[in-house]
Short mmCIF file of N, CA and C in Angstrom, two decimals:
data_model
loop_
_atom_site.label_atom_id
_atom_site.label_comp_id
_atom_site.label_asym_id
_atom_site.label_seq_id
_atom_site.Cartn_x
_atom_site.Cartn_y
_atom_site.Cartn_z
N MET A 1 3.87 -32.37 -8.12
CA MET A 1 3.50 -32.92 -6.83
C MET A 1 4.50 -34.01 -6.47
N THR A 2 4.80 -34.10 -5.22
CA THR A 2 5.70 -35.14 -4.74
C THR A 2 5.14 -35.74 -3.46
N ALA A 3 5.74 -36.83 -3.05
CA ALA A 3 5.34 -37.45 -1.79
C ALA A 3 5.77 -36.56 -0.63
N ARG A 4 5.12 -36.73 0.48
CA ARG A 4 5.44 -35.94 1.68
C ARG A 4 6.93 -36.11 2.02
N GLY A 5 7.61 -34.99 2.22
CA GLY A 5 9.02 -35.02 2.59
C GLY A 5 9.98 -35.15 1.43
N VAL A 6 9.46 -35.28 0.21
CA VAL A 6 10.33 -35.40 -0.97
C VAL A 6 10.31 -34.07 -1.72
N PRO A 7 11.45 -33.38 -1.79
CA PRO A 7 11.46 -32.09 -2.49
C PRO A 7 11.27 -32.30 -3.99
N PRO A 8 10.54 -31.39 -4.64
CA PRO A 8 10.33 -31.51 -6.08
C PRO A 8 11.62 -31.22 -6.84
N ILE A 9 11.75 -31.83 -7.98
CA ILE A 9 12.88 -31.58 -8.86
C ILE A 9 12.41 -30.54 -9.88
N ALA A 10 13.16 -29.46 -9.98
CA ALA A 10 12.77 -28.40 -10.90
C ALA A 10 13.98 -27.96 -11.70
N LEU A 11 13.71 -27.58 -12.93
CA LEU A 11 14.78 -27.11 -13.79
C LEU A 11 15.17 -25.67 -13.46
N GLN A 12 14.26 -24.94 -12.87
CA GLN A 12 14.50 -23.54 -12.57
C GLN A 12 13.86 -23.18 -11.24
N GLN A 13 14.57 -22.41 -10.46
CA GLN A 13 14.02 -21.87 -9.22
C GLN A 13 13.50 -20.47 -9.52
N TRP A 14 12.21 -20.28 -9.36
CA TRP A 14 11.62 -18.97 -9.65
C TRP A 14 12.05 -17.98 -8.59
N ARG A 15 12.38 -16.80 -9.03
CA ARG A 15 12.78 -15.72 -8.13
C ARG A 15 11.65 -14.70 -8.10
N PHE A 16 11.26 -14.33 -6.92
CA PHE A 16 10.17 -13.38 -6.78
C PHE A 16 10.71 -12.05 -6.25
N GLU A 17 10.15 -10.97 -6.76
CA GLU A 17 10.47 -9.63 -6.27
C GLU A 17 9.15 -8.98 -5.90
N TRP A 18 9.21 -8.04 -4.97
CA TRP A 18 8.01 -7.42 -4.44
C TRP A 18 8.08 -5.91 -4.53
N VAL A 19 6.94 -5.32 -4.58
CA VAL A 19 6.81 -3.88 -4.43
C VAL A 19 5.58 -3.65 -3.54
N TRP A 20 5.72 -2.75 -2.61
CA TRP A 20 4.62 -2.44 -1.69
C TRP A 20 4.16 -1.02 -1.96
N LEU A 21 2.87 -0.86 -2.13
CA LEU A 21 2.28 0.45 -2.35
C LEU A 21 1.60 0.89 -1.07
N TYR A 22 2.08 1.98 -0.52
CA TYR A 22 1.44 2.59 0.65
C TYR A 22 0.51 3.67 0.10
N GLY A 23 -0.69 3.76 0.62
CA GLY A 23 -1.61 4.75 0.10
C GLY A 23 -2.55 5.29 1.15
N LEU A 24 -2.86 6.57 0.99
CA LEU A 24 -3.81 7.26 1.86
C LEU A 24 -4.77 8.03 0.95
N VAL A 25 -6.05 7.95 1.25
CA VAL A 25 -7.06 8.66 0.46
C VAL A 25 -7.96 9.42 1.41
N GLU A 26 -8.21 10.67 1.09
CA GLU A 26 -9.17 11.47 1.85
C GLU A 26 -10.53 11.20 1.23
N PRO A 27 -11.44 10.52 1.94
CA PRO A 27 -12.68 10.05 1.31
C PRO A 27 -13.63 11.14 0.84
N LEU A 28 -13.61 12.30 1.45
CA LEU A 28 -14.54 13.36 1.04
C LEU A 28 -14.11 14.06 -0.25
N THR A 29 -12.81 14.17 -0.47
CA THR A 29 -12.33 14.89 -1.65
C THR A 29 -11.72 13.97 -2.70
N GLY A 30 -11.30 12.78 -2.29
CA GLY A 30 -10.63 11.87 -3.22
C GLY A 30 -9.16 12.20 -3.40
N GLU A 31 -8.66 13.14 -2.63
CA GLU A 31 -7.23 13.44 -2.70
C GLU A 31 -6.45 12.25 -2.18
N ALA A 32 -5.37 11.91 -2.89
CA ALA A 32 -4.64 10.69 -2.55
C ALA A 32 -3.15 10.96 -2.42
N PHE A 33 -2.51 10.12 -1.63
CA PHE A 33 -1.07 10.18 -1.39
C PHE A 33 -0.55 8.75 -1.46
N PHE A 34 0.30 8.47 -2.45
CA PHE A 34 0.84 7.12 -2.64
C PHE A 34 2.35 7.16 -2.56
N TRP A 35 2.91 6.10 -2.03
CA TRP A 35 4.36 5.96 -1.91
C TRP A 35 4.70 4.49 -2.10
N GLU A 36 5.75 4.23 -2.82
CA GLU A 36 6.14 2.86 -3.13
C GLU A 36 7.46 2.51 -2.45
N TYR A 37 7.49 1.32 -1.86
CA TYR A 37 8.71 0.81 -1.21
C TYR A 37 8.91 -0.65 -1.56
N SER A 38 10.10 -1.14 -1.32
CA SER A 38 10.41 -2.53 -1.60
C SER A 38 10.05 -3.45 -0.43
N ARG A 39 9.64 -2.88 0.69
CA ARG A 39 9.32 -3.69 1.87
C ARG A 39 8.07 -3.13 2.55
N LEU A 40 7.48 -3.99 3.35
CA LEU A 40 6.39 -3.59 4.23
C LEU A 40 6.91 -3.75 5.65
N ASP A 41 7.31 -2.63 6.24
CA ASP A 41 7.77 -2.65 7.63
C ASP A 41 7.56 -1.28 8.25
N HIS A 42 7.80 -1.18 9.54
CA HIS A 42 7.50 0.09 10.22
C HIS A 42 8.48 1.20 9.83
N GLN A 43 9.68 0.86 9.38
CA GLN A 43 10.60 1.92 8.93
C GLN A 43 10.07 2.58 7.65
N CYS A 44 9.62 1.76 6.71
CA CYS A 44 9.06 2.32 5.47
C CYS A 44 7.76 3.08 5.76
N PHE A 45 6.93 2.52 6.63
CA PHE A 45 5.69 3.19 6.98
C PHE A 45 5.99 4.53 7.65
N GLY A 46 6.99 4.56 8.51
CA GLY A 46 7.40 5.82 9.14
C GLY A 46 7.87 6.85 8.12
N ALA A 47 8.59 6.39 7.10
CA ALA A 47 9.04 7.29 6.04
C ALA A 47 7.86 7.85 5.25
N VAL A 48 6.84 7.02 5.03
CA VAL A 48 5.63 7.49 4.36
C VAL A 48 4.93 8.55 5.20
N LEU A 49 4.83 8.30 6.50
CA LEU A 49 4.20 9.29 7.39
C LEU A 49 4.97 10.60 7.39
N ALA A 50 6.29 10.52 7.40
CA ALA A 50 7.11 11.74 7.37
C ALA A 50 6.91 12.49 6.06
N ALA A 51 6.82 11.77 4.95
CA ALA A 51 6.58 12.41 3.65
C ALA A 51 5.21 13.06 3.62
N LEU A 52 4.21 12.39 4.19
CA LEU A 52 2.87 12.96 4.27
C LEU A 52 2.89 14.24 5.10
N ALA A 53 3.57 14.20 6.24
CA ALA A 53 3.63 15.38 7.12
C ALA A 53 4.31 16.55 6.42
N ARG A 54 5.33 16.26 5.63
CA ARG A 54 6.01 17.34 4.88
C ARG A 54 5.12 17.88 3.76
N ALA A 55 4.42 16.99 3.07
CA ALA A 55 3.58 17.42 1.95
C ALA A 55 2.36 18.23 2.42
N TYR A 56 1.84 17.90 3.59
CA TYR A 56 0.66 18.58 4.13
C TYR A 56 1.03 19.21 5.47
N ASN A 57 1.88 20.21 5.40
CA ASN A 57 2.46 20.81 6.59
C ASN A 57 1.71 22.07 7.01
N ASN A 58 0.41 22.00 7.08
CA ASN A 58 -0.40 23.11 7.57
C ASN A 58 -0.59 22.92 9.07
N PRO A 59 -0.11 23.86 9.89
CA PRO A 59 -0.21 23.67 11.35
C PRO A 59 -1.65 23.64 11.86
N ASN A 60 -2.61 24.06 11.05
CA ASN A 60 -4.01 24.06 11.46
C ASN A 60 -4.74 22.78 11.07
N GLU A 61 -4.02 21.82 10.47
CA GLU A 61 -4.66 20.58 10.03
C GLU A 61 -4.10 19.38 10.78
N MET A 62 -4.98 18.47 11.09
CA MET A 62 -4.60 17.20 11.70
C MET A 62 -5.05 16.11 10.74
N HIS A 63 -4.20 15.15 10.47
CA HIS A 63 -4.50 14.07 9.53
C HIS A 63 -4.74 12.79 10.32
N ILE A 64 -5.98 12.33 10.28
CA ILE A 64 -6.36 11.12 11.01
C ILE A 64 -6.38 9.98 10.00
N ILE A 65 -5.60 8.96 10.28
CA ILE A 65 -5.46 7.83 9.37
C ILE A 65 -6.09 6.60 10.00
N GLN A 66 -7.03 6.00 9.28
CA GLN A 66 -7.64 4.75 9.74
C GLN A 66 -6.72 3.60 9.35
N LEU A 67 -6.40 2.75 10.32
CA LEU A 67 -5.46 1.65 10.10
C LEU A 67 -5.98 0.36 10.68
N ASP A 68 -5.47 -0.75 10.14
CA ASP A 68 -5.76 -2.03 10.77
C ASP A 68 -4.77 -2.24 11.91
N GLN A 69 -4.82 -3.39 12.53
CA GLN A 69 -4.01 -3.66 13.72
C GLN A 69 -2.64 -4.27 13.37
N SER A 70 -2.19 -4.08 12.16
CA SER A 70 -0.91 -4.64 11.72
C SER A 70 0.24 -4.22 12.65
N ALA A 71 1.19 -5.12 12.82
CA ALA A 71 2.37 -4.80 13.64
C ALA A 71 3.14 -3.63 13.04
N VAL A 72 3.08 -3.48 11.73
CA VAL A 72 3.74 -2.35 11.06
C VAL A 72 3.19 -1.03 11.57
N HIS A 73 1.89 -0.98 11.78
CA HIS A 73 1.23 0.25 12.22
C HIS A 73 1.35 0.50 13.72
N ARG A 74 1.70 -0.54 14.48
CA ARG A 74 1.71 -0.43 15.93
C ARG A 74 3.11 -0.57 16.53
N ALA A 75 4.14 -0.51 15.72
CA ALA A 75 5.51 -0.69 16.21
C ALA A 75 5.83 0.36 17.28
N LYS A 76 6.51 -0.08 18.31
CA LYS A 76 6.84 0.80 19.45
C LYS A 76 7.72 1.98 19.03
N ASP A 77 8.67 1.73 18.12
CA ASP A 77 9.60 2.80 17.74
C ASP A 77 9.18 3.54 16.47
N LEU A 78 7.91 3.42 16.08
CA LEU A 78 7.39 4.15 14.93
C LEU A 78 7.30 5.63 15.28
N GLU A 79 7.89 6.47 14.46
CA GLU A 79 7.82 7.92 14.68
C GLU A 79 6.59 8.48 13.98
N ILE A 80 5.68 9.01 14.76
CA ILE A 80 4.44 9.56 14.22
C ILE A 80 4.55 11.08 14.24
N PRO A 81 4.43 11.73 13.07
CA PRO A 81 4.52 13.20 13.03
C PRO A 81 3.44 13.86 13.89
N ALA A 82 3.70 15.07 14.30
CA ALA A 82 2.79 15.78 15.20
C ALA A 82 1.44 16.06 14.55
N ASN A 83 1.39 16.17 13.22
CA ASN A 83 0.12 16.48 12.55
C ASN A 83 -0.60 15.23 12.04
N VAL A 84 -0.23 14.06 12.58
CA VAL A 84 -0.84 12.79 12.18
C VAL A 84 -1.33 12.06 13.44
N ALA A 85 -2.53 11.51 13.34
CA ALA A 85 -3.08 10.68 14.43
C ALA A 85 -3.66 9.41 13.81
N PHE A 86 -3.67 8.35 14.58
CA PHE A 86 -4.16 7.07 14.10
C PHE A 86 -5.53 6.77 14.70
N TYR A 87 -6.36 6.15 13.88
CA TYR A 87 -7.63 5.59 14.34
C TYR A 87 -7.59 4.11 13.96
N PHE A 88 -7.47 3.23 14.95
CA PHE A 88 -7.35 1.81 14.69
C PHE A 88 -8.72 1.16 14.61
N GLN A 89 -8.94 0.42 13.55
CA GLN A 89 -10.20 -0.33 13.42
C GLN A 89 -10.09 -1.61 14.24
N PRO A 90 -11.22 -2.24 14.53
CA PRO A 90 -11.18 -3.49 15.31
C PRO A 90 -10.35 -4.56 14.59
N PRO A 91 -9.77 -5.49 15.33
CA PRO A 91 -8.98 -6.56 14.71
C PRO A 91 -9.84 -7.40 13.76
N ASP A 92 -9.18 -7.94 12.74
CA ASP A 92 -9.81 -8.87 11.80
C ASP A 92 -11.07 -8.30 11.15
N SER A 93 -11.01 -7.04 10.74
CA SER A 93 -12.17 -6.42 10.10
C SER A 93 -11.74 -5.57 8.90
N PRO A 94 -11.13 -6.19 7.89
CA PRO A 94 -10.67 -5.41 6.74
C PRO A 94 -11.81 -4.72 6.00
N GLU A 95 -13.03 -5.23 6.13
CA GLU A 95 -14.16 -4.62 5.44
C GLU A 95 -14.46 -3.21 5.96
N LEU A 96 -13.93 -2.86 7.13
CA LEU A 96 -14.15 -1.51 7.68
C LEU A 96 -13.16 -0.50 7.13
N ASN A 97 -12.07 -0.97 6.55
CA ASN A 97 -11.05 -0.06 6.01
C ASN A 97 -11.38 0.20 4.55
N LEU A 98 -11.84 1.39 4.27
CA LEU A 98 -12.38 1.70 2.95
C LEU A 98 -11.33 1.66 1.84
N ILE A 99 -10.05 1.82 2.16
CA ILE A 99 -9.04 1.77 1.11
C ILE A 99 -8.89 0.35 0.56
N GLU A 100 -9.41 -0.64 1.26
CA GLU A 100 -9.37 -2.01 0.75
C GLU A 100 -10.09 -2.13 -0.59
N GLN A 101 -11.09 -1.28 -0.81
CA GLN A 101 -11.78 -1.26 -2.11
C GLN A 101 -10.83 -0.84 -3.23
N LEU A 102 -9.98 0.13 -2.93
CA LEU A 102 -8.99 0.57 -3.91
C LEU A 102 -7.98 -0.53 -4.18
N TRP A 103 -7.50 -1.18 -3.13
CA TRP A 103 -6.52 -2.27 -3.32
C TRP A 103 -7.13 -3.38 -4.16
N ALA A 104 -8.39 -3.70 -3.93
CA ALA A 104 -9.07 -4.75 -4.71
C ALA A 104 -9.16 -4.34 -6.19
N LEU A 105 -9.47 -3.09 -6.45
CA LEU A 105 -9.54 -2.60 -7.83
C LEU A 105 -8.19 -2.73 -8.52
N LEU A 106 -7.12 -2.27 -7.86
CA LEU A 106 -5.79 -2.34 -8.46
C LEU A 106 -5.34 -3.78 -8.66
N LYS A 107 -5.59 -4.63 -7.67
CA LYS A 107 -5.22 -6.04 -7.82
C LYS A 107 -5.96 -6.67 -8.98
N GLY A 108 -7.23 -6.33 -9.13
CA GLY A 108 -8.01 -6.87 -10.24
C GLY A 108 -7.46 -6.47 -11.59
N ARG A 109 -6.93 -5.27 -11.67
CA ARG A 109 -6.37 -4.79 -12.94
C ARG A 109 -4.97 -5.31 -13.22
N LEU A 110 -4.24 -5.70 -12.19
CA LEU A 110 -2.82 -6.07 -12.36
C LEU A 110 -2.50 -7.53 -12.10
N ALA A 111 -3.40 -8.25 -11.45
CA ALA A 111 -3.10 -9.62 -11.06
C ALA A 111 -3.20 -10.59 -12.24
N ASN A 112 -2.61 -11.74 -12.06
CA ASN A 112 -2.68 -12.85 -13.01
C ASN A 112 -2.15 -12.49 -14.40
N ARG A 113 -1.09 -11.74 -14.41
CA ARG A 113 -0.39 -11.40 -15.64
C ARG A 113 1.07 -11.75 -15.48
N LEU A 114 1.69 -12.05 -16.56
CA LEU A 114 3.11 -12.36 -16.53
C LEU A 114 3.87 -11.09 -16.85
N TRP A 115 4.56 -10.55 -15.87
CA TRP A 115 5.32 -9.33 -16.04
C TRP A 115 6.76 -9.70 -16.38
N TYR A 116 7.34 -8.98 -17.31
CA TYR A 116 8.71 -9.26 -17.72
C TYR A 116 9.67 -9.09 -16.55
N ASP A 117 9.49 -8.01 -15.80
CA ASP A 117 10.31 -7.76 -14.63
C ASP A 117 9.56 -6.82 -13.69
N LEU A 118 10.15 -6.55 -12.56
CA LEU A 118 9.50 -5.70 -11.57
C LEU A 118 9.28 -4.29 -12.10
N GLU A 119 10.19 -3.80 -12.89
CA GLU A 119 10.04 -2.44 -13.45
C GLU A 119 8.80 -2.34 -14.33
N GLU A 120 8.53 -3.38 -15.11
CA GLU A 120 7.33 -3.37 -15.95
C GLU A 120 6.07 -3.32 -15.09
N LEU A 121 6.05 -4.09 -14.02
CA LEU A 121 4.91 -4.06 -13.10
C LEU A 121 4.78 -2.68 -12.46
N GLN A 122 5.89 -2.09 -12.05
CA GLN A 122 5.85 -0.76 -11.43
C GLN A 122 5.32 0.28 -12.42
N GLN A 123 5.69 0.17 -13.67
CA GLN A 123 5.18 1.10 -14.68
C GLN A 123 3.67 0.93 -14.87
N ALA A 124 3.21 -0.32 -14.88
CA ALA A 124 1.77 -0.58 -15.01
C ALA A 124 1.02 -0.05 -13.79
N LEU A 125 1.59 -0.25 -12.61
CA LEU A 125 0.98 0.26 -11.39
C LEU A 125 0.90 1.77 -11.42
N SER A 126 1.98 2.40 -11.81
CA SER A 126 2.00 3.86 -11.91
C SER A 126 0.94 4.36 -12.90
N TYR A 127 0.83 3.67 -14.02
CA TYR A 127 -0.20 4.04 -15.02
C TYR A 127 -1.59 3.94 -14.41
N GLN A 128 -1.86 2.83 -13.71
CA GLN A 128 -3.18 2.64 -13.10
C GLN A 128 -3.47 3.73 -12.07
N LEU A 129 -2.48 4.12 -11.30
CA LEU A 129 -2.68 5.18 -10.30
C LEU A 129 -2.98 6.51 -10.98
N ARG A 130 -2.31 6.79 -12.08
CA ARG A 130 -2.56 8.05 -12.80
C ARG A 130 -3.96 8.09 -13.41
N GLN A 131 -4.54 6.93 -13.69
CA GLN A 131 -5.88 6.87 -14.27
C GLN A 131 -6.98 7.11 -13.25
N LEU A 132 -6.65 7.01 -11.97
CA LEU A 132 -7.64 7.19 -10.92
C LEU A 132 -7.98 8.66 -10.75
N THR A 133 -9.22 8.99 -10.92
CA THR A 133 -9.65 10.38 -10.70
C THR A 133 -10.07 10.54 -9.25
N ARG A 134 -10.18 11.77 -8.84
CA ARG A 134 -10.66 12.02 -7.48
C ARG A 134 -12.09 11.48 -7.29
N ALA A 135 -12.89 11.60 -8.34
CA ALA A 135 -14.26 11.07 -8.26
C ALA A 135 -14.25 9.56 -8.06
N THR A 136 -13.38 8.86 -8.76
CA THR A 136 -13.26 7.41 -8.59
C THR A 136 -12.80 7.08 -7.17
N LEU A 137 -11.80 7.79 -6.69
CA LEU A 137 -11.30 7.54 -5.34
C LEU A 137 -12.37 7.84 -4.29
N ARG A 138 -13.15 8.90 -4.49
CA ARG A 138 -14.24 9.20 -3.56
C ARG A 138 -15.27 8.06 -3.55
N SER A 139 -15.61 7.56 -4.75
CA SER A 139 -16.62 6.50 -4.82
C SER A 139 -16.13 5.20 -4.19
N LEU A 140 -14.82 4.95 -4.25
CA LEU A 140 -14.27 3.73 -3.67
C LEU A 140 -14.15 3.82 -2.15
N THR A 141 -13.93 5.04 -1.64
CA THR A 141 -13.70 5.18 -0.20
C THR A 141 -14.88 5.86 0.49
#
């Protein structure tokens, strides 16, 4: 702690790295689609949507995704595939987005640990995702 306006003296400047997990879960079946990126922005989100559209390219299916009002989800130049539609929940209501239960579960399993590096965290995250069964995903969503 220091006085107001006085920068702290530190022996080391901590460097932080991030990983963003994009995820979609079909609540009735528990089928899930996850994609990992180094950023949270509309370009990465658009790439996830394109990957989803390629993976589920049945012309008779429409994929409705429930989203919050994030600027990432509402960007003007976001390319939305023809087989994807958005359903926006009311502002400031994360409790209505059922995937928040999944994020809370993963955060609970991975938070407050000292990871050697980002790769170690990514491996742990990947392991946790592989442990999720469709039944678990259905119960969470």
